[in-house]
Tab-separated table of C-alpha atoms and ligand atoms in Angstrom:
chain	number	residue	atom	x	y	z
A	26	MET	CA	89.529	115.842	128.352
A	27	VAL	CA	87.389	113.336	126.497
A	28	ALA	CA	87.065	110.051	128.388
A	29	SER	CA	87.780	106.753	126.633
A	30	LEU	CA	84.876	104.340	126.230
A	31	TYR	CA	86.150	102.267	129.099
A	32	GLY	CA	88.422	103.323	131.875
A	33	ILE	CA	91.243	102.036	134.022
A	34	ASP	CA	88.940	100.269	136.506
A	35	GLU	CA	87.220	98.289	133.760
A	36	ALA	CA	90.345	97.403	131.778
A	37	ASN	CA	91.800	93.914	132.114
A	38	GLN	CA	95.448	93.359	132.799
A	39	THR	CA	96.208	92.097	129.321
A	40	ILE	CA	98.240	93.285	126.352
A	41	TRP	CA	96.739	92.673	122.949
A	42	VAL	CA	98.719	92.477	119.717
A	43	TYR	CA	96.847	92.950	116.505
A	44	LEU	CA	97.869	90.003	114.327
A	45	GLU	CA	98.264	91.226	110.819
A	46	HIS	CA	98.548	88.542	108.152
A	47	GLU	CA	98.920	88.136	104.441
A	48	GLU	CA	98.884	85.102	102.175
A	49	GLY	CA	98.506	82.676	105.079
A	50	ARG	CA	101.304	84.030	107.281
A	51	LEU	CA	101.479	86.353	110.260
A	52	ALA	CA	103.356	89.551	109.501
A	53	GLY	CA	106.879	89.758	110.890
A	54	VAL	CA	106.018	92.908	112.826
A	55	SER	CA	103.193	91.108	114.623
A	56	LEU	CA	105.672	88.440	115.743
A	57	GLU	CA	108.094	91.146	116.848
A	58	LEU	CA	105.344	92.835	118.886
A	59	LEU	CA	104.345	89.509	120.443
A	60	ALA	CA	107.965	89.037	121.551
A	61	ARG	CA	108.135	92.516	123.104
A	62	GLY	CA	104.634	92.135	124.533
A	63	ARG	CA	105.632	88.837	126.166
A	64	GLN	CA	108.538	90.523	127.897
A	65	MET	CA	106.341	93.295	129.250
A	66	ALA	CA	103.546	90.915	130.272
A	67	ASP	CA	106.016	88.711	132.125
A	68	GLN	CA	107.453	91.679	134.019
A	69	ALA	CA	104.009	92.810	135.112
A	70	GLY	CA	102.362	89.394	135.580
A	71	TRP	CA	99.838	90.186	132.843
A	72	GLU	CA	98.355	88.146	130.015
A	73	LEU	CA	99.409	88.493	126.387
A	74	ALA	CA	96.817	87.947	123.706
A	75	GLY	CA	96.630	88.192	119.922
A	76	LEU	CA	93.676	89.749	118.081
A	77	LEU	CA	93.172	87.758	114.850
A	78	PRO	CA	90.524	88.979	112.420
A	79	GLY	CA	90.096	87.271	109.033
A	80	HIS	CA	88.246	84.475	107.254
A	81	GLU	CA	89.372	80.888	107.956
A	82	VAL	CA	92.531	82.034	109.712
A	83	ALA	CA	92.435	79.875	112.856
A	84	HIS	CA	95.466	77.972	111.556
A	85	LEU	CA	97.577	81.072	112.196
A	86	SER	CA	97.082	80.892	115.932
A	87	PRO	CA	99.839	78.307	116.730
A	88	ALA	CA	102.407	80.748	115.351
A	89	ALA	CA	101.118	83.364	117.819
A	90	PHE	CA	101.246	80.916	120.722
A	91	ALA	CA	104.764	79.916	119.731
A	92	GLN	CA	105.726	83.559	119.866
A	93	GLY	CA	104.383	84.076	123.380
A	94	ALA	CA	100.580	84.666	123.191
A	95	ASP	CA	98.604	83.075	126.018
A	96	ARG	CA	95.393	83.440	124.056
A	97	VAL	CA	94.211	84.366	120.553
A	98	TRP	CA	90.904	86.103	120.067
A	99	LEU	CA	89.647	84.932	116.699
A	100	LEU	CA	87.240	87.032	114.721
A	101	GLU	CA	86.085	85.195	111.610
A	102	HIS	CA	83.668	86.432	108.992
A	103	PRO	CA	83.554	86.255	105.175
A	104	LEU	CA	83.713	90.091	105.043
A	105	LEU	CA	87.112	89.850	106.793
A	106	GLU	CA	88.680	87.779	104.006
A	107	HIS	CA	90.656	90.751	102.755
A	108	PHE	CA	91.607	93.790	104.767
A	109	THR	CA	89.164	96.653	104.410
A	110	VAL	CA	89.444	99.387	106.995
A	111	GLU	CA	85.738	99.536	107.553
A	112	ALA	CA	85.172	95.843	108.242
A	113	TYR	CA	88.346	95.382	110.276
A	114	THR	CA	87.632	98.513	112.341
A	115	GLN	CA	84.134	97.263	113.125
A	116	ALA	CA	85.367	93.797	114.049
A	117	ALA	CA	88.283	94.986	116.176
A	118	TYR	CA	86.118	97.594	117.877
A	119	GLN	CA	83.616	94.955	118.924
A	120	ALA	CA	86.329	92.626	120.176
A	121	ILE	CA	88.058	95.414	122.169
A	122	LEU	CA	84.840	96.379	123.904
A	123	LYS	CA	84.353	92.734	124.898
A	124	GLY	CA	87.890	91.991	126.022
A	125	LYS	CA	88.747	95.502	127.342
A	126	PRO	CA	92.550	95.173	127.115
A	127	SER	CA	94.768	97.661	128.853
A	128	ILE	CA	97.092	97.873	125.876
A	129	LEU	CA	96.713	97.344	122.119
A	130	LEU	CA	99.862	97.133	119.969
A	131	CYS	CA	99.888	97.148	116.220
A	132	GLY	CA	102.448	97.213	113.403
A	133	ALA	CA	102.921	100.623	111.822
A	134	THR	CA	102.233	99.101	108.391
A	135	PRO	CA	99.916	100.816	105.880
A	136	ASN	CA	96.961	98.715	107.051
A	137	GLY	CA	97.924	98.919	110.736
A	138	ARG	CA	98.118	102.736	110.570
A	139	ASP	CA	94.797	102.900	108.834
A	140	LEU	CA	93.132	100.644	111.378
A	141	THR	CA	94.576	102.114	114.587
A	142	GLY	CA	93.761	105.713	113.600
A	143	ARG	CA	90.110	104.803	113.222
A	144	LEU	CA	90.025	102.708	116.354
A	145	ALA	CA	91.664	105.451	118.407
A	146	VAL	CA	88.931	107.887	117.427
A	147	ARG	CA	86.070	105.414	118.031
A	148	LEU	CA	87.420	104.297	121.355
A	149	ARG	CA	88.446	107.870	122.309
A	150	SER	CA	91.749	106.379	123.456
A	151	GLY	CA	94.471	108.316	121.581
A	152	LEU	CA	97.376	106.648	119.803
A	153	ASN	CA	101.161	106.781	120.005
A	154	ALA	CA	102.283	106.303	116.428
A	155	ASP	CA	105.668	105.010	115.167
A	156	CYS	CA	107.104	104.244	118.556
A	157	THR	CA	110.794	103.378	118.797
A	158	GLY	CA	110.524	101.833	122.237
A	159	LEU	CA	107.859	100.487	124.627
A	160	ARG	CA	107.860	99.637	128.301
A	161	LEU	CA	105.263	99.018	130.891
A	162	ASN	CA	105.293	100.718	134.318
A	163	GLN	CA	104.536	97.685	136.517
A	164	GLN	CA	103.205	99.729	139.401
A	165	THR	CA	100.748	101.873	137.448
A	166	GLY	CA	100.054	99.714	134.400
A	167	VAL	CA	100.899	102.691	132.215
A	168	LEU	CA	102.513	102.091	128.836
A	169	VAL	CA	105.515	104.341	128.253
A	170	SER	CA	106.042	104.839	124.513
A	171	GLU	CA	109.230	106.280	123.131
A	172	VAL	CA	108.714	108.512	120.098
A	173	SER	CA	111.166	110.757	118.333
A	174	GLY	CA	109.930	114.312	117.887
A	175	PHE	CA	110.917	117.680	116.512
A	176	GLY	CA	112.684	116.274	113.470
A	177	GLY	CA	114.472	113.677	115.551
A	178	GLY	CA	116.059	116.225	117.887
A	179	ILE	CA	114.420	114.779	120.986
A	180	LEU	CA	113.126	111.481	122.178
A	181	ALA	CA	109.769	111.904	123.888
A	182	LEU	CA	108.337	109.474	126.389
A	183	ILE	CA	104.555	109.507	125.997
A	184	GLU	CA	101.987	108.111	128.402
A	185	ALA	CA	98.189	107.987	128.221
A	186	PRO	CA	97.560	107.311	131.914
A	187	ARG	CA	93.815	107.795	131.962
A	188	HIS	CA	92.732	106.261	128.657
A	189	ARG	CA	92.204	102.626	127.727
A	190	PRO	CA	93.264	100.828	125.688
A	191	GLN	CA	96.668	102.453	125.546
A	192	MET	CA	97.453	102.142	121.856
A	193	ALA	CA	100.792	102.222	120.036
A	194	THR	CA	102.052	101.397	116.586
A	195	VAL	CA	105.623	100.241	115.907
A	196	ARG	CA	107.345	99.864	112.582
A	197	PRO	CA	108.773	96.532	111.404
A	198	GLY	CA	112.297	95.888	112.631
A	199	VAL	CA	112.225	97.958	115.801
A	200	PHE	CA	111.958	94.873	118.000
A	201	SER	CA	113.377	91.422	117.374
A	202	ALA	CA	111.030	88.433	117.112
A	203	GLY	CA	113.633	86.186	118.781
A	204	GLU	CA	113.162	82.445	118.885
A	205	ALA	CA	109.698	80.963	118.591
A	206	ASP	CA	108.826	77.934	120.745
A	207	PRO	CA	106.564	75.679	118.702
A	208	ARG	CA	105.754	73.584	121.766
A	209	ARG	CA	104.076	76.555	123.495
A	210	LYS	CA	100.312	76.227	123.676
A	211	GLY	CA	97.596	78.791	124.197
A	212	GLU	CA	93.832	79.190	124.167
A	213	LEU	CA	91.971	79.961	120.977
A	214	VAL	CA	88.742	81.892	121.665
A	215	ARG	CA	86.248	82.488	118.874
A	216	LEU	CA	84.393	85.747	119.242
A	217	GLY	CA	81.157	86.360	117.415
A	218	VAL	CA	81.347	89.349	115.121
A	219	GLU	CA	78.490	91.241	113.520
A	220	LEU	CA	79.331	93.024	110.315
A	221	ASP	CA	77.032	95.071	108.179
A	222	GLU	CA	77.926	94.758	104.503
A	223	CYS	CA	76.396	98.209	103.818
A	224	LEU	CA	79.124	99.825	105.921
A	225	VAL	CA	81.940	98.355	103.894
A	226	HIS	CA	82.612	100.746	101.038
A	227	THR	CA	85.716	99.154	99.591
A	228	ARG	CA	86.086	95.920	97.705
A	229	LEU	CA	89.175	94.016	96.546
A	230	ILE	CA	89.028	93.662	92.798
A	231	GLU	CA	92.511	92.562	91.935
A	232	ARG	CA	95.626	91.853	93.883
A	233	LEU	CA	98.879	93.050	92.246
A	234	SER	CA	102.184	92.410	93.917
A	235	GLY	CA	105.666	93.117	92.625
A	236	PRO	CA	108.838	91.297	93.583
A	237	GLY	CA	109.336	93.655	96.520
A	238	VAL	CA	112.200	93.559	98.957
A	239	ASP	CA	112.359	93.239	102.730
A	240	LEU	CA	115.433	95.006	104.000
A	241	THR	CA	114.654	94.204	107.615
A	242	GLY	CA	116.156	90.718	107.257
A	243	THR	CA	119.275	91.396	105.147
A	244	ALA	CA	122.611	90.478	106.671
A	245	VAL	CA	124.586	92.969	104.581
A	246	LEU	CA	123.269	96.381	103.719
A	247	VAL	CA	125.032	98.659	101.225
A	248	ALA	CA	123.360	102.034	101.659
A	249	GLY	CA	123.915	105.041	99.426
A	250	GLY	CA	123.235	108.721	99.956
A	251	ARG	CA	123.355	111.879	97.934
A	252	GLY	CA	127.135	111.529	97.670
A	253	VAL	CA	126.690	108.494	95.436
A	254	ASP	CA	125.239	110.877	92.848
A	255	GLY	CA	122.597	108.453	91.628
A	256	ASP	CA	125.106	105.733	90.687
A	257	PHE	CA	123.369	102.892	92.539
A	258	GLU	CA	124.592	100.262	90.025
A	259	LEU	CA	127.967	100.647	91.677
A	260	LEU	CA	126.493	99.782	95.049
A	261	ARG	CA	124.396	96.964	93.573
A	262	GLU	CA	127.582	95.264	92.369
A	263	LEU	CA	129.154	95.522	95.801
A	264	ALA	CA	125.992	94.290	97.517
A	265	ASP	CA	125.770	91.300	95.075
A	266	LEU	CA	129.346	90.335	95.797
A	267	LEU	CA	128.652	90.451	99.555
A	268	GLY	CA	125.261	88.659	99.270
A	269	GLY	CA	123.481	91.787	100.511
A	270	GLU	CA	120.916	94.393	99.529
A	271	VAL	CA	121.048	98.004	98.515
A	272	GLY	CA	119.401	100.697	100.577
A	273	ALA	CA	119.337	104.463	100.379
A	274	THR	CA	118.802	107.675	102.224
A	275	ARG	CA	115.761	109.785	101.455
A	276	PRO	CA	117.272	112.170	98.865
A	277	PRO	CA	118.110	109.504	96.257
A	278	VAL	CA	114.665	107.988	96.815
A	279	ASP	CA	112.966	111.362	96.343
A	280	GLU	CA	115.022	111.880	93.199
A	281	GLY	CA	113.841	108.539	91.808
A	282	HIS	CA	117.187	106.736	91.791
A	283	VAL	CA	115.937	104.051	94.223
A	284	LYS	CA	112.521	102.672	95.022
A	285	ARG	CA	110.821	103.916	98.196
A	286	GLU	CA	110.845	100.404	99.706
A	287	ARG	CA	114.632	100.686	99.978
A	288	GLN	CA	114.630	103.892	102.018
A	289	ILE	CA	116.319	103.455	105.376
A	290	GLY	CA	115.490	105.543	108.401
A	291	GLN	CA	112.768	107.187	110.409
A	292	THR	CA	110.301	107.328	107.532
A	293	GLY	CA	111.761	104.269	105.848
A	294	VAL	CA	112.859	100.861	107.023
A	295	VAL	CA	114.574	100.050	110.307
A	296	CYS	CA	117.205	97.350	109.616
A	297	SER	CA	119.501	95.257	111.751
A	298	PRO	CA	122.140	93.904	109.333
A	299	GLU	CA	125.342	92.331	110.562
A	300	ILE	CA	127.251	94.760	108.294
A	301	ALA	CA	126.132	98.159	107.011
A	302	ILE	CA	128.268	99.991	104.466
A	303	CYS	CA	127.210	103.636	104.267
A	304	CYS	CA	128.374	105.357	101.099
A	305	GLY	CA	128.144	109.137	100.643
A	306	ILE	CA	125.803	109.540	103.596
A	307	SER	CA	126.129	112.501	105.958
A	308	GLY	CA	124.648	110.707	109.026
A	309	ALA	CA	121.485	112.672	109.733
A	310	PHE	CA	119.506	111.381	112.718
A	311	HIS	CA	116.583	110.473	110.459
A	312	PHE	CA	118.850	108.045	108.589
A	313	VAL	CA	120.839	106.740	111.507
A	314	VAL	CA	117.814	105.442	113.436
A	315	GLY	CA	117.391	102.959	110.536
A	316	ILE	CA	120.846	101.335	111.079
A	317	GLU	CA	121.282	101.785	114.848
A	318	LYS	CA	120.990	98.034	115.304
A	319	ALA	CA	123.567	97.138	112.688
A	320	GLY	CA	126.425	94.956	113.956
A	321	THR	CA	129.318	96.676	112.164
A	322	VAL	CA	129.043	100.005	110.400
A	323	ILE	CA	131.545	101.010	107.690
A	324	ALA	CA	131.226	104.558	106.403
A	325	ILE	CA	132.722	106.081	103.281
A	326	ASN	CA	132.571	109.876	103.052
A	327	SER	CA	134.781	112.553	101.472
A	328	ASP	CA	134.181	114.876	104.410
A	329	PRO	CA	136.281	113.849	107.431
A	330	GLU	CA	133.855	115.765	109.712
A	331	ALA	CA	130.752	113.912	108.486
A	332	ALA	CA	128.464	112.908	111.355
A	333	ILE	CA	128.183	109.357	110.012
A	334	PHE	CA	131.717	108.701	111.284
A	335	ASP	CA	130.410	109.123	114.873
A	336	TYR	CA	128.314	106.008	114.352
A	337	ALA	CA	130.788	103.993	112.265
A	338	ASP	CA	133.136	101.240	113.414
A	339	TYR	CA	135.346	101.728	110.341
A	340	CYS	CA	135.740	105.213	108.734
A	341	ILE	CA	136.952	105.619	105.187
A	342	VAL	CA	137.594	109.207	104.163
A	343	GLY	CA	137.517	109.502	100.412
A	344	ASP	CA	135.504	109.597	97.194
A	345	VAL	CA	132.934	106.856	97.079
A	346	HIS	CA	133.340	106.672	93.269
A	347	GLN	CA	136.924	105.552	93.761
A	348	ILE	CA	136.612	103.489	96.884
A	349	VAL	CA	133.618	101.316	95.971
A	350	PRO	CA	135.026	100.296	92.554
A	351	ALA	CA	138.324	99.494	94.251
A	352	LEU	CA	136.474	97.314	96.783
A	353	VAL	CA	134.548	95.593	93.998
A	354	ALA	CA	137.751	95.009	91.987
A	355	ALA	CA	139.547	93.630	95.038
A	356	LEU	CA	136.709	91.276	95.838
A	357	LYS	CA	136.569	90.049	92.234
A	358	GLN	CA	140.298	89.727	91.884
A	359	GLU	CA	140.657	87.595	94.903
A	360	GLY	CA	137.718	85.631	93.651
A	361	GLN	CA	136.391	85.735	97.142
A	362	ALA	CA	132.927	86.979	96.761
A	363	VAL	CA	132.093	86.569	100.434
A	364	PRO	CA	129.401	83.930	100.899
A	365	ALA	CA	126.090	85.305	102.218
A	366	LEU	CA	126.280	85.695	105.996
B	409	FAD	C1	110.547	114.273	109.237
B	409	FAD	C2	111.750	113.845	108.416
B	409	FAD	C3	111.910	112.507	108.188
B	409	FAD	C4	112.988	112.047	107.421
B	409	FAD	N1	113.168	110.720	107.250
B	409	FAD	C5	114.277	110.282	106.637
B	409	FAD	C6	114.538	108.869	106.457
B	409	FAD	O1	113.691	108.018	106.825
B	409	FAD	N2	115.676	108.492	105.895
B	409	FAD	C7	116.646	109.384	105.468
B	409	FAD	O2	117.673	108.980	104.989
B	409	FAD	N3	116.429	110.713	105.573
B	409	FAD	C8	115.276	111.160	106.157
B	409	FAD	N4	115.092	112.519	106.253
B	409	FAD	C9	116.088	113.435	105.668
B	409	FAD	C10	117.309	113.585	106.560
B	409	FAD	O3	117.117	114.570	107.485
B	409	FAD	C11	118.573	113.935	105.716
B	409	FAD	O4	118.328	115.086	104.963
B	409	FAD	C12	119.033	112.823	104.779
B	409	FAD	O5	119.196	111.636	105.514
B	409	FAD	C13	120.374	113.181	104.155
B	409	FAD	O6	120.675	112.257	103.168
B	409	FAD	P1	122.170	112.103	102.649
B	409	FAD	O7	123.050	111.753	103.791
B	409	FAD	O8	122.103	111.135	101.500
B	409	FAD	O9	122.490	113.542	102.010
B	409	FAD	P2	123.389	114.703	102.530
B	409	FAD	O10	123.033	115.118	103.881
B	409	FAD	O11	123.344	115.751	101.460
B	409	FAD	O12	124.848	114.066	102.600
B	409	FAD	C14	125.604	113.673	101.523
B	409	FAD	C15	126.970	113.201	102.020
B	409	FAD	O13	127.716	112.681	100.954
B	409	FAD	C16	129.033	113.115	101.124
B	409	FAD	N5	129.656	113.081	99.769
B	409	FAD	C17	129.373	113.891	98.725
B	409	FAD	N6	130.060	113.499	97.651
B	409	FAD	C18	130.784	112.389	98.024
B	409	FAD	C19	131.651	111.528	97.378
B	409	FAD	N7	131.959	111.677	96.071
B	409	FAD	N8	132.203	110.488	98.062
B	409	FAD	C20	131.940	110.330	99.386
B	409	FAD	N9	131.097	111.134	100.053
B	409	FAD	C21	130.514	112.135	99.369
B	409	FAD	C22	128.966	114.492	101.698
B	409	FAD	O14	130.163	114.799	102.384
B	409	FAD	C23	127.770	114.352	102.617
B	409	FAD	O15	128.205	113.976	103.939
B	409	FAD	C24	113.990	112.996	106.969
B	409	FAD	C25	113.792	114.334	107.227
B	409	FAD	C26	112.697	114.749	107.935
B	409	FAD	C27	112.534	116.234	108.195
């Protein structure tokens, strides 16, 4: 087995969270990881720290302290103004070798995945990707990561007992950020970082962003599957009346009826709406993990044996093309478009 660059004896009893940021704000997933990291650090009597690379980003540290960080390691350099995997990997690598954390947590975002893959190879540490749960064994200091495997058929608990840092990525929405405490204070530590411009092969030329949608925060989710037969306008009307958003299973996304950003599930978004209405969805494990945290689940399916009914609080057996229009008509008729939750 290849040894990591530093071992258990050298590692400090600290959990680091990589603080991803965009347009002057910390990413929601970083706040969620700080909240979960705080719980684990408290249980073990460890320190929680944020790793904050960027250019002129010190102003982001109070949000990390408010969310539970004891300390923020700040890495500032003009080459870190925009995320490039080369520069960020170099900077994070240098910081990790200085601070020697036992654990490094990172959002399973496109940039987070890119970064942690490279770091795991350089540090010879290994990486548990897309974890659905994390806990810390207080006696051994070993991170236990829950990962679904074999197409979702099993939940595997993975440990890397001999390698440091123990690294894991977690998708947005898996943990809750909870309440921040703006009065909480922490220590901001500036770390020197040496970056060689020649090693940075990518350059930001233009930044294009669409309207986008973040389903992780919606209170009402109206999700459609193959049974909707591509008629997502129907669901949009219902979602609008309820002040919610439309989501989908993978097949309608693959078929181009819905944008990828609206896919719910293991390879999509994990949501925690107060109400999820699942229309024409069979209830495959890969989808269900995306709505497991929903408050109330209402399922509409023409097949009374559909697995989705096992997860639903209210089960409606019938044709979605009849039931959804009837719901829409009823809501309109009563003039009681429910105010957004
Ligand atoms: C590694 C991997 C990752 C995956 N990740 C995801 C993921 O992130 N998200 C995801 O959703 N899937 C994912 N999948 C696919 C997943 O396994 C299922 O195939 C998918 O969720 C099924 O989508 P569905 O329920 O829309 O379609 P189906 O399974 O085909 O179900 C359609 C349902 O609609 C019902 N129906 C048909 N007509 C009507 C009607 N008129 N009215 C009412 N009901 C009707 C049927 O009874 C049926 O239950 C993944 C698969 C793999 C292997």
